[in-house]
Coordinates of C-alpha atoms and ligand atoms in Angstrom, one line a residue:
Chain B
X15 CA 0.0 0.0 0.0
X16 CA 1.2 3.3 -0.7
X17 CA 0.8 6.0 1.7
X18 CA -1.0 8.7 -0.4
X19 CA -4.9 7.9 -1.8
X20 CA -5.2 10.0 -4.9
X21 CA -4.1 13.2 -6.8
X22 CA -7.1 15.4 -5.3
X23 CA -7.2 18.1 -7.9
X24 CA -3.9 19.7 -10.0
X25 CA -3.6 22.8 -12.4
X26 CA -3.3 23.4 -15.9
X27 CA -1.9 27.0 -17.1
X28 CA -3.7 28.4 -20.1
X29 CA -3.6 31.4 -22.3
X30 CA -7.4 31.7 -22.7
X31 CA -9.7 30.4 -19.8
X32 CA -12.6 30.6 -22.2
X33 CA -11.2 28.3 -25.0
X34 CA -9.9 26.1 -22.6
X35 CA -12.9 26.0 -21.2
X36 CA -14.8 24.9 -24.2
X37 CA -12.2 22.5 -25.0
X38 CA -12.3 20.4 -21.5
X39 CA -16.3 20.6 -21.5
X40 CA -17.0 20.7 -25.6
X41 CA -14.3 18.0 -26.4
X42 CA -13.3 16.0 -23.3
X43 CA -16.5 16.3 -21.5
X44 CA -15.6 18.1 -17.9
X45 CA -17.9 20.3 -16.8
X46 CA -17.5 23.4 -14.5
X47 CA -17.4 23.1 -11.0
X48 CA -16.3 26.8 -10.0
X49 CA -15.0 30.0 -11.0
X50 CA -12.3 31.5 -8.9
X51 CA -11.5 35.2 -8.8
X52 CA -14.6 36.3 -10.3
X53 CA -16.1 37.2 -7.1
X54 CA -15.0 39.5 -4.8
X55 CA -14.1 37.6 -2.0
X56 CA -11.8 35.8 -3.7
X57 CA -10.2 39.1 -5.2
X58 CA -9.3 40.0 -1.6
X59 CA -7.7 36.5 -0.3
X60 CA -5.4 36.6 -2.9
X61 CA -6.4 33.7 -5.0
X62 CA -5.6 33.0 -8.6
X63 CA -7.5 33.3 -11.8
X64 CA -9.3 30.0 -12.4
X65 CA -11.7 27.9 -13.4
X66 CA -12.2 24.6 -11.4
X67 CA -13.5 21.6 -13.8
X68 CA -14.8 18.1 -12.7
X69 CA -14.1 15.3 -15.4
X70 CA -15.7 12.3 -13.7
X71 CA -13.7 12.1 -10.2
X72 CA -10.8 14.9 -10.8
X73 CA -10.9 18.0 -9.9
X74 CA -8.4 20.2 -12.1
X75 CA -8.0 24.1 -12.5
X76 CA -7.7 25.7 -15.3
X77 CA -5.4 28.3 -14.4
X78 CA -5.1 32.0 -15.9
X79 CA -1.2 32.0 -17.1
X80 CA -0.6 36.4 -16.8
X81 CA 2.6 35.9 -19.1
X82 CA 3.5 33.9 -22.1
X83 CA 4.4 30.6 -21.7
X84 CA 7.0 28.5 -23.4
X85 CA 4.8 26.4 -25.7
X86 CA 6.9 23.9 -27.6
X87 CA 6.0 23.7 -31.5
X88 CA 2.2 22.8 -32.1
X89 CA 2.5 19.8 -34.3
X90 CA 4.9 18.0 -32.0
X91 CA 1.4 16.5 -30.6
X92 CA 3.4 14.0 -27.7
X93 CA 5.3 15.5 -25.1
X94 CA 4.9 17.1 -21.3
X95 CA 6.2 20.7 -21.3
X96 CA 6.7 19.6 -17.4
X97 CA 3.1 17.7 -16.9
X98 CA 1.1 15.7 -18.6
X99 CA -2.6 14.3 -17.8
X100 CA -3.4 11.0 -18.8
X101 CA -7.1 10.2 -18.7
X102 CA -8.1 6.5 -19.1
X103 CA -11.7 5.5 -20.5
X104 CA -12.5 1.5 -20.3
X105 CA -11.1 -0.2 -23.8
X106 CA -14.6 -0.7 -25.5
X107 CA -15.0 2.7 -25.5
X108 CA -11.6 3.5 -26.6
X109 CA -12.6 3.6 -30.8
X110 CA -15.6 6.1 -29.9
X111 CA -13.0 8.5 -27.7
X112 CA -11.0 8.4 -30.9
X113 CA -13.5 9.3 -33.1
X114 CA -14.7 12.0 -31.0
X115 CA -11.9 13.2 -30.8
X116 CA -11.6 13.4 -34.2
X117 CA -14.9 14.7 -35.0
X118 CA -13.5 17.9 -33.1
X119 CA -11.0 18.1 -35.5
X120 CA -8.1 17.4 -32.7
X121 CA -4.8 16.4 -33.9
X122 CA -3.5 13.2 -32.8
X123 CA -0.7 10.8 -32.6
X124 CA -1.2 7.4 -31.8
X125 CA -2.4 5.3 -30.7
X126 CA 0.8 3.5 -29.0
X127 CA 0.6 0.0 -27.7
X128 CA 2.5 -0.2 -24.1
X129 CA 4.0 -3.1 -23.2
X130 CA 2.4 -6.1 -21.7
X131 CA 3.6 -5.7 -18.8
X132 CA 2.8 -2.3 -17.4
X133 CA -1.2 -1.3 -16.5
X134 CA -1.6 0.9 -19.9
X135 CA -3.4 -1.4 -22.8
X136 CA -3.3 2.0 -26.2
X137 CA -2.2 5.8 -25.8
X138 CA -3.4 8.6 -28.0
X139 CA -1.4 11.9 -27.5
X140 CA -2.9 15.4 -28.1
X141 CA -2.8 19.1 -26.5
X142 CA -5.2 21.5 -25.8
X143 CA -5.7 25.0 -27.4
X144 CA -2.8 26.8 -25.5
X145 CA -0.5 23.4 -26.3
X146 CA -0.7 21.6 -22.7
X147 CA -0.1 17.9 -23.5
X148 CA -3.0 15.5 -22.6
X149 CA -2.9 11.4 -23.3
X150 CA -6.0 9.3 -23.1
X151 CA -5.8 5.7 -22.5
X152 CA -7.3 2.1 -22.1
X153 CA -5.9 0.4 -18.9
X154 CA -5.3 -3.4 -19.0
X155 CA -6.1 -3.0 -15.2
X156 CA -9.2 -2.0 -16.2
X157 CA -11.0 -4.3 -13.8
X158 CA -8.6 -4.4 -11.1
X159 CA -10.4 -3.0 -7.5
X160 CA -8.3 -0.2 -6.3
X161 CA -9.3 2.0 -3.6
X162 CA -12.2 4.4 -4.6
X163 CA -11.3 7.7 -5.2
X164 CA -13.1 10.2 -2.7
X165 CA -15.0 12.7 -4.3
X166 CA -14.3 16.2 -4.0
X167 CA -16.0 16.7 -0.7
X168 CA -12.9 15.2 0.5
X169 CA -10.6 18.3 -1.0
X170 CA -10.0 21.0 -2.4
X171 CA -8.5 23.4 -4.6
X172 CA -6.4 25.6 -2.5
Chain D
X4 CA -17.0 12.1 -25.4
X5 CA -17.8 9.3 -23.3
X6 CA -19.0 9.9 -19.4
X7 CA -16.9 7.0 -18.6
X8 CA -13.4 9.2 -18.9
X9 CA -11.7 9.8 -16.0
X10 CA -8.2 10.6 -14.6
X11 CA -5.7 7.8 -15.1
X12 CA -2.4 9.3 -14.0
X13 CA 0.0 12.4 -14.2
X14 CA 3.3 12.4 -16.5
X15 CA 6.7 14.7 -14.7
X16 CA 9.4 15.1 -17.0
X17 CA 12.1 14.9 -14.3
X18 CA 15.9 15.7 -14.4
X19 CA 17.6 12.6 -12.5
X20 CA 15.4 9.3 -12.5
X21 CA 16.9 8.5 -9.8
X22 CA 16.4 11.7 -7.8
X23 CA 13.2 12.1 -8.1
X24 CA 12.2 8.6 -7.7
X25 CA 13.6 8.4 -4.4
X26 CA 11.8 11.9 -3.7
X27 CA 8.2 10.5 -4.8
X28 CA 8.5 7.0 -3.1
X29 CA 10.5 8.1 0.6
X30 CA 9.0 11.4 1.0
X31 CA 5.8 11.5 -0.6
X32 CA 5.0 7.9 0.0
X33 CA 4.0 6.5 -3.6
X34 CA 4.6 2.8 -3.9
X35 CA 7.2 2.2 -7.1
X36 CA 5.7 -0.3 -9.4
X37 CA 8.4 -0.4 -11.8
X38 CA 11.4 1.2 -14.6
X39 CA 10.2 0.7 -18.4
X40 CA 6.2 0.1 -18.1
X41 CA 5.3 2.2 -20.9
X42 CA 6.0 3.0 -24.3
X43 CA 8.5 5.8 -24.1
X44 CA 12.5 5.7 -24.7
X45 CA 13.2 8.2 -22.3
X46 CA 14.4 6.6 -18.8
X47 CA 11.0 6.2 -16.7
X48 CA 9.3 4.9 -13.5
X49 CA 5.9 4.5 -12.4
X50 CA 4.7 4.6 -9.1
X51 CA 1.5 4.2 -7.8
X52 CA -1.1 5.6 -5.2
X53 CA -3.9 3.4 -3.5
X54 CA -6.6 4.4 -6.3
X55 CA -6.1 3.8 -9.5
X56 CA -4.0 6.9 -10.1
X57 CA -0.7 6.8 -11.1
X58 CA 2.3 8.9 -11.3
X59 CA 4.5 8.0 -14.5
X60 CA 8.3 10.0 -13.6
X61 CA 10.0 10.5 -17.3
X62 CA 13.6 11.6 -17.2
X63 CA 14.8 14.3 -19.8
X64 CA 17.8 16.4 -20.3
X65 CA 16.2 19.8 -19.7
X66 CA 13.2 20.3 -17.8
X67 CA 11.5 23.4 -19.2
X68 CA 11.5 26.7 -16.8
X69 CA 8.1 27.3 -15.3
X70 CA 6.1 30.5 -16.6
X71 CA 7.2 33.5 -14.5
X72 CA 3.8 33.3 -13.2
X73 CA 3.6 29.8 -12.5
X74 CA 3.4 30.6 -8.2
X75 CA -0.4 29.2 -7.8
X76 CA 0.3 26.4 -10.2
X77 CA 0.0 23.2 -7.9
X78 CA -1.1 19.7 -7.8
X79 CA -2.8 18.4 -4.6
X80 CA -2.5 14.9 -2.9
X81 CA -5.2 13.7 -0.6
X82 CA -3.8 11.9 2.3
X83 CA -6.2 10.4 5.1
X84 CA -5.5 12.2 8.2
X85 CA -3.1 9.3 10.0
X86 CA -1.4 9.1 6.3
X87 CA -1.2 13.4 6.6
X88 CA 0.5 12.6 10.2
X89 CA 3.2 9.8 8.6
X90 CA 4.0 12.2 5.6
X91 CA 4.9 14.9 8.3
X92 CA 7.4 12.7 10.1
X93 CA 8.6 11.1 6.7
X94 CA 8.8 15.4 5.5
X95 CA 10.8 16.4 8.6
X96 CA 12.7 13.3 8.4
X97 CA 14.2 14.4 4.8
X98 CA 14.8 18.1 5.5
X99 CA 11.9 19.3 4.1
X100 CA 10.4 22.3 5.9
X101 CA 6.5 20.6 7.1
X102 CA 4.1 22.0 9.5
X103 CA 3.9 25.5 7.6
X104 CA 1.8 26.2 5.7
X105 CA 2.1 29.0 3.6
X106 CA -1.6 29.2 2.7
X107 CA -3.2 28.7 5.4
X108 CA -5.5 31.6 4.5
X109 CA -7.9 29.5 2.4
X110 CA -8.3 26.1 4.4
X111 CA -11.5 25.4 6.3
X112 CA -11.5 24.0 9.7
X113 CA -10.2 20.8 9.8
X114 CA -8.4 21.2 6.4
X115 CA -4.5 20.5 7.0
X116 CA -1.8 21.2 4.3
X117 CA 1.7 21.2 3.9
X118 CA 3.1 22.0 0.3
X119 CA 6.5 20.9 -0.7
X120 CA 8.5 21.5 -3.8
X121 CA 9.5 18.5 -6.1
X122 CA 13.2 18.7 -7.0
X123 CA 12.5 19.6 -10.3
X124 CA 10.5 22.8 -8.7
X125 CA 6.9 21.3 -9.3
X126 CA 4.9 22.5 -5.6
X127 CA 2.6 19.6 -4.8
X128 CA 0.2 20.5 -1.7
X129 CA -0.1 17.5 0.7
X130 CA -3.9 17.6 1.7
X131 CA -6.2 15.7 4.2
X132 CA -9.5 16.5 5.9
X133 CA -9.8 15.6 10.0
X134 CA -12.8 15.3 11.4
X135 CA -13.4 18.8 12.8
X136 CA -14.2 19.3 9.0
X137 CA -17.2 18.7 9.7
X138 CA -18.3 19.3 13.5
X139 CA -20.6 21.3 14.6
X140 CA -19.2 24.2 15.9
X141 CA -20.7 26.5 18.3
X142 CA -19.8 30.3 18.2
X143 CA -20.5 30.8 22.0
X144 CA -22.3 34.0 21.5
X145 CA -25.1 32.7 23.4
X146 CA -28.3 34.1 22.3
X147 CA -27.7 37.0 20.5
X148 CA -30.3 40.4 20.1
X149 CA -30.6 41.6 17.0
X150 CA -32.7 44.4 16.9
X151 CA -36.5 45.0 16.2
X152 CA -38.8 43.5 13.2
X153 CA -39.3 47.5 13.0
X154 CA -35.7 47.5 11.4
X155 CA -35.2 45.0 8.9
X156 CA -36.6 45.2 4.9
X157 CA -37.5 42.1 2.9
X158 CA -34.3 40.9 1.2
X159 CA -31.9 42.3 4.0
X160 CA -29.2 39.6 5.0
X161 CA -27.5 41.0 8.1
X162 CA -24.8 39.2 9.3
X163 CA -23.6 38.7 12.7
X164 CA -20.0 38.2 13.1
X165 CA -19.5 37.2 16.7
X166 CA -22.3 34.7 16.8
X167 CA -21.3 32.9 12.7
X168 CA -24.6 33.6 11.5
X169 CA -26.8 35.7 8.8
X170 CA -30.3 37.4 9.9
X171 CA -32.1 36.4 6.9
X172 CA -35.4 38.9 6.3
X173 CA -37.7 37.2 3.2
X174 CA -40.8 37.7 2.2
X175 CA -42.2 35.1 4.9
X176 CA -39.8 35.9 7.7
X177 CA -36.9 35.4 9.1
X178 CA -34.2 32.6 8.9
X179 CA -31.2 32.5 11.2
X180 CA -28.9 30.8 8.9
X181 CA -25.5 29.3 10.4
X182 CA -22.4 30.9 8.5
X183 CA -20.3 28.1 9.0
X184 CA -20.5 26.1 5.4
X185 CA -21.7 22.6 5.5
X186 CA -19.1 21.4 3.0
X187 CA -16.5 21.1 5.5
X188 CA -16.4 24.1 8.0
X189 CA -15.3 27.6 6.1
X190 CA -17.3 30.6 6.8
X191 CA -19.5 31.6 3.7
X192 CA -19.9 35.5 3.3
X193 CA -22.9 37.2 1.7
X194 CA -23.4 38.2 -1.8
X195 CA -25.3 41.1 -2.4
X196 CA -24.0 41.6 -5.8
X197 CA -25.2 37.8 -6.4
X198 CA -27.7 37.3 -4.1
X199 CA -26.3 33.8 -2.4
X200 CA -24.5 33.0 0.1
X201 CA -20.5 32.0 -1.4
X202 CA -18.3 29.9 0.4
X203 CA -14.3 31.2 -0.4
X204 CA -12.6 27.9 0.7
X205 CA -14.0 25.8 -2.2
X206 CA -16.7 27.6 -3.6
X207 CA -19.6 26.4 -2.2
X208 CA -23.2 28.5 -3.0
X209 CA -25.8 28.8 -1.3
X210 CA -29.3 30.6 -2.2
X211 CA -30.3 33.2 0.3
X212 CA -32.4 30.4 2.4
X213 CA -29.4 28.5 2.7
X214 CA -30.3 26.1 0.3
X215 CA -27.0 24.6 -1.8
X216 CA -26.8 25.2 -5.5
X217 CA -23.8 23.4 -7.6
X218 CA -21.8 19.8 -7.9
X219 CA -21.3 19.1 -4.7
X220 CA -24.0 17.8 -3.2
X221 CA -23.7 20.0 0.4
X222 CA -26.4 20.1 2.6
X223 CA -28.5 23.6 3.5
X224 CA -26.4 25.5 5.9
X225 CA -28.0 25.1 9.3
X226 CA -30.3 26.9 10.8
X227 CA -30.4 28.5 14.5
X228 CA -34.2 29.2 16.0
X229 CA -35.1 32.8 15.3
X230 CA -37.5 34.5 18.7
X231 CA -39.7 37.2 18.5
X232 CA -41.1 38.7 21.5
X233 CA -44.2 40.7 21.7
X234 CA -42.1 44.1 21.6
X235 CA -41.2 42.9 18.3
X236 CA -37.6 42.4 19.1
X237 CA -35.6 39.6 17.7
X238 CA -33.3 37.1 19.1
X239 CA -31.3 34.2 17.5
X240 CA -30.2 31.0 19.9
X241 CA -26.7 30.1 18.6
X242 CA -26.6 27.6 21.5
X243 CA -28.7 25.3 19.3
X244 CA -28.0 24.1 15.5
X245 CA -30.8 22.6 13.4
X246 CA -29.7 20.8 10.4
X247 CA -32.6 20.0 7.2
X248 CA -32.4 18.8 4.1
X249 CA -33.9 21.1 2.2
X250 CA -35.7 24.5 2.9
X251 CA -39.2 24.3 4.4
X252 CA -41.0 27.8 4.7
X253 CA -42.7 26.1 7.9
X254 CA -39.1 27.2 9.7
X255 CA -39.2 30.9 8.5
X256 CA -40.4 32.8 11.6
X257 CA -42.6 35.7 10.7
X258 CA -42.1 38.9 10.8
X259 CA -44.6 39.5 14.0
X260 CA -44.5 39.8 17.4
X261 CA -44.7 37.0 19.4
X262 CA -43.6 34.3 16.7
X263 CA -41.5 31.8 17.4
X264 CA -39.3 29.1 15.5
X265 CA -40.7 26.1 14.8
X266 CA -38.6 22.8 14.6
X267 CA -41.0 20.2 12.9
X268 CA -39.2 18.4 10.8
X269 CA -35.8 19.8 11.8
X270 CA -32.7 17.7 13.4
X271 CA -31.2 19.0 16.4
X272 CA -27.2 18.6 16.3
X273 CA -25.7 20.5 18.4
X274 CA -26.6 21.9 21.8
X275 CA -23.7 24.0 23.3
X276 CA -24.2 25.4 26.5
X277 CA -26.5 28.3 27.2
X278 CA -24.8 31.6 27.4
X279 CA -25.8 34.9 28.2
X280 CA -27.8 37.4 25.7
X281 CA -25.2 39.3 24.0
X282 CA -26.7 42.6 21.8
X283 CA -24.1 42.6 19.2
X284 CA -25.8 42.7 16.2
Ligands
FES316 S1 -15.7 24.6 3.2 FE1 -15.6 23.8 1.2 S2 -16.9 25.0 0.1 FE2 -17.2 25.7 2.1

């Protein structure tokens, strides 16, 4: 057992909160949980420009980046830039996330078989509209029972 | 896309395998599950927490320099609170400065956090919730005055800081909502601009009966009984909490003299013990 349960939330710098917004909701399906820094409570405490999303269990922030980031070329579609978020969907629905995805019109690369021997089954590799990288893949652990991940009662974005 | 997508695991470009491996395993307590699980050439290790998450460490030659404005950019780990009191020791153990933490500004009650830098600069925020996140917790004002019915418009919300609650004047009544926010113990603040109650610690809302709008499923903020005498003046018991599950006009008090608060259908969960009246309004 390890002595940590989950990632509870984690933060993605964009350029445009609106795009990314309508790429995480439009495309991958998130939705929004909050806004942060458009009140003014929030103003005063000092908190950061963001948007909080919920895809399925995670929490993640879509953070307001106030300068230019270092965006590595657009069509180099596999990579981190730092981070990378991998989301898995179960691998009969792995053909429809790939067509969706392509329906949007996103680039993609892949997908890459892992080996055998680690829990990913097929990776596809894209980015979002400012360039983060993002993965989705099938898990050959698919059906393994880990422990449940808490939902966000349990945390928050601080 | 599909509603079954969810979060599978985070990718770190680090610059020594080794390094960091040792970092993510010792001091933040991941479980290593092995070198060369995945399809990449670069150098890599995957560790595991106790859901299915993973954290995949990929070693490069450069990692890239955060954005000058990267300082809120973090990642949180939710620990339960007797894993939040290992990772302490294991934190102070390595060198790493635990115990402060540097935002402690927006944590609710009960909230504990420690952040810690990764030695590639990443800041991770170590998080767990104790179970004073959720008590109930008397303010120990007592029962507080608060005026005449002579003083308050429909639509006012005064609140009253001393005794953590909101004086609620609707159409019916009044409603002596508790401030403290049923999600897990911050103080919510009134809206006017919005007309809800907004909680700052994760963003709970709450309409201005107290009832919960958004994802989170959080119960009504509580309610404290609401007097009126026959003078018309009003007091508010914060000695006794009354938690619903969803708004019932039946508990608005009107706006006459001589009402008084009634608790049919309400749950009593907290009694502290009586105090004086207090007139801090
Ligand atoms: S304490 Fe979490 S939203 Fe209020």
């Amino acid at each position: 057992m390890a002595y940590v349960e989950s990632l509870s939330h984690s933060g993605i710098c964009v350029h445009d909160l609106k795009e990314a917004e309508s790429f995480y909701c439009g495309v991958l399906g998130a939705a929004v949980h909050s806004r942060v820094n458009f009140k003014t409570q929030d103003a005063l405490r000092g908190r950061s420009v963001h948007t909080s999303l919920m895809l399925s269990d995670y929490l993640f922030a879509i953070m307001l980046s106030e300068d230019w980031m270092n965006i590595p070329p657009l069509d180099q579609l596999r990579g981190e830039n730092r981070i990378r978020h991998a989301f898995c969907v179960p691998k009969d629905k792995f053909a429809q996330i790939l067509q969706s995805l392509r329906n949007h019109k996103v680039a993609l690369e892949g997908p890459v078989t892992h080996p055998e021997t680690g829990p990913f089954g097929e990776s596809i590799y894209f980015r979002d509209p400012t360039g983060n990288f993002l993965e989705v893949v099938w898990r050959r652990d698919e059906s393994a029972s880990y422990n449940e991940v808490l939902p966000l009662g349990h945390g928050g974005v601080g | 896309m599909s509603k079954d997508i969810a979060f599978s695991h985070m990718v770190v470009e680090v610059s020594d395998l080794d390094k960091s491996e040792k970092f993510y395993r010792d001091v933040i307590g991941l479980d290593l599950l092995g070198h060369n699980m995945v399809a990449d050439n670069r150098p890599n290790a995957l560790l595991a927490m106790n859901t299915r998450q993973r954290l995949l460490l990929v070693e490069v030659p450069k990692v890239p320099p955060y954005p000058a404005s990267g300082g809120s950019i973090h990642h949180g780990w939710l620990l339960t609170i007797d894993q939040f009191a290992q990772a302490r020791d294991r934190l102070e153990a390595a060198g790493y400065a635990s115990g402060i933490d540097p935002r402690q500004t927006f944590r609710a009650v009960g909230e504990y956090n420690m952040d810690i830098i990764d030695p590639d600069g990443n800041r991770f925020q170590i998080q767990a919730f104790g179970e004073e996140a959720t008590d109930i917790l008397p303010s120990g004002a007592g029962v507080v005055s608060c005026g005449n019915i002579a003083d308050h418009a429909v639509g006012d919300v005064v609140r009253n800081g001393k005794g953590r609650f909101f004086l609620s004047r609707n159409e019916d009544g009044y409603l002596a909502i508790s401030a403290w926010c049923t999600h897990k113990n911050g103080v919510t603040v009134w809206q006017k601009e919005s007309w809800h109650f907004y909680c700052p610690f994760h963003g709970a809302k709450y309409d201005c009966t107290g009832t919960y709008f958004g994802r989170m499923g959080c119960a009504p903020m509580r309610l404290h009984p609401v007097d009126i005498d026959e003078a018309g003046n009003i007091s508010v018991d914060t000695n006794r909490f009354f938690a619903r599950s969803k708004h019932d006009p039946a508990h608005v008090v009107p706006a006459k003299p001589g009402a008084k608060f009634s608790t049919a259908g309400l749950e009593l969960v907290k009694a502290a013990v009586p105090a004086t009246t207090s007139s801090e309004g």
